[in-house]
Amino acid sequence: MPNRRRFISLLGGGLFGAALITAAIPSTLTSVLAQSAPKKAAPAKGGALETKTINLGYIPILEAAPLVIAQEKGFFAKHGLTDVNITKQASWPSARDNVVLGSAGGGIDGGQWQLPMPQMISNGAISNGKKVPMYILAMLSSQGNGIVASNNVKKADLGLNTKGDGAFFKKFEKEKGRKFRAAYTFPKANQDMWIRYWLAAGGVDPDNNVELLTVPAAETVAGLRNGTMELFSTGDPWPTRAVEEKFGYMVATTANIWRVHPEEFLAVRADWVKKNPKATIALLKGVMEAQQWLDKAGNKEEAAKILSSRKWFNVPAPVLELALRGGYKVGTTAQKETNPAMAPLYWNSSRGVISYPYKSLTLWFLLESIRWKFYPGQLPNVAAAKALNDQVTREDLWKQAAKELGVPAKDIPKGSSRGVEKFFDGVVYDPAKPEAYLNSLKIKR
Ligand code: CA
């Protein structure tokens, strides 16, 4: 296929090039080309896709599983995307830099994102002022993340409820001559927000009582072992791995903090979506089918095997399978989590279909950004956050793809709000009253 593509582009591409190829190349070569053509590609509604190619980035955590499974189980190819490239990103900053470059610059068109990265790349806030409009197309996963503390602080017995532990963090600083260190994988996004939410709920000020730092997901376990930090938050398999290898203990899973919370999302550059509307729907259909496949209990073992390969996560399959099944050991006593509803979720949940990109959920990350004054210039208030979020979150494309895929009408949400959300500390986020949510939070900037 690459040869053929190069040949077509040498000839100027498009229909003219294709016609020339058919007329000019020997019949033996045309038959070889015909053989290498996709066999099972389902015809796209309203004609052929604009492209069969997209370049996607991923980070080796369970949030990326729908992209890997769509590729490996042939769901992208089934819908006509026969040339999808999924490339491991060294870190979230690399993913950001690569999407700013785009495919034309040797980067990526989109992929897996923590929020609000797509929103803040769209308005240039985290991309050196360079505005690269992006669209959030689907939620990739819920839950499956954790907060892990080092065994060096096992005596502190940190848990979901840190009430009274503010004293521990102050004592730590006094004794060690430095603050307690907590690591996330990218500042001002999911993992930073989970750590902050958890600490603040327990009366610990994340900007004053601890030191927050950035460590790439794949380096978190090593960082805990060598004392770079006392605590980290990231996607599995890293929290599970730290516990299984006995470097640390699970303080809380993100499912403990907020049941069926929004985690990571599929987002793609807006220029790619505008240029390739049919291929965008095909991309969504492939991801949705992978999410449905991943949620079947009978597929977890195969999923773990696929993800474990050197090509993808390069992590032992048993650790991945344990994480996929949500077999967490929580707290210093390693209490076994047995409720399957607390595992990573890809499609089904008690709150409806995971994949749908509810604006009420994508907005929450912008509200948290206001809470901590992450972007005072670009996100001064709720109105600005809503305007940005409306521009980036594309529920309409998800609905179109779901209808074409045959998702039952009852599983296709009608509105943009998932309704009232509740956190472990009793705080309520009613998307109809975002100001009231912000006002209800005790520790904020
Ligand atoms: Ca995550």
Tab-separated table of C-alpha atoms and ligand atoms in Angstrom, residues 61 63 114 145 190-191 194 234-235 263-264, ligand 1:
chain	number	residue	atom	x	y	z
A	61	ILE	CA	-2.524	3.226	30.136
A	63	GLU	CA	-7.612	4.629	28.726
A	114	GLN	CA	-6.766	14.015	29.382
A	145	ASN	CA	-7.228	5.364	37.699
A	190	ASN	CA	-7.176	14.784	35.061
A	191	GLN	CA	-4.534	13.401	37.410
A	194	TRP	CA	-7.955	13.940	41.116
A	234	THR	CA	-2.284	7.925	36.905
A	235	GLY	CA	-4.171	5.392	34.832
A	263	GLU	CA	-11.749	10.023	32.478
A	264	GLU	CA	-10.034	10.306	29.084
B	1	CA	CA	-6.086	9.012	33.262
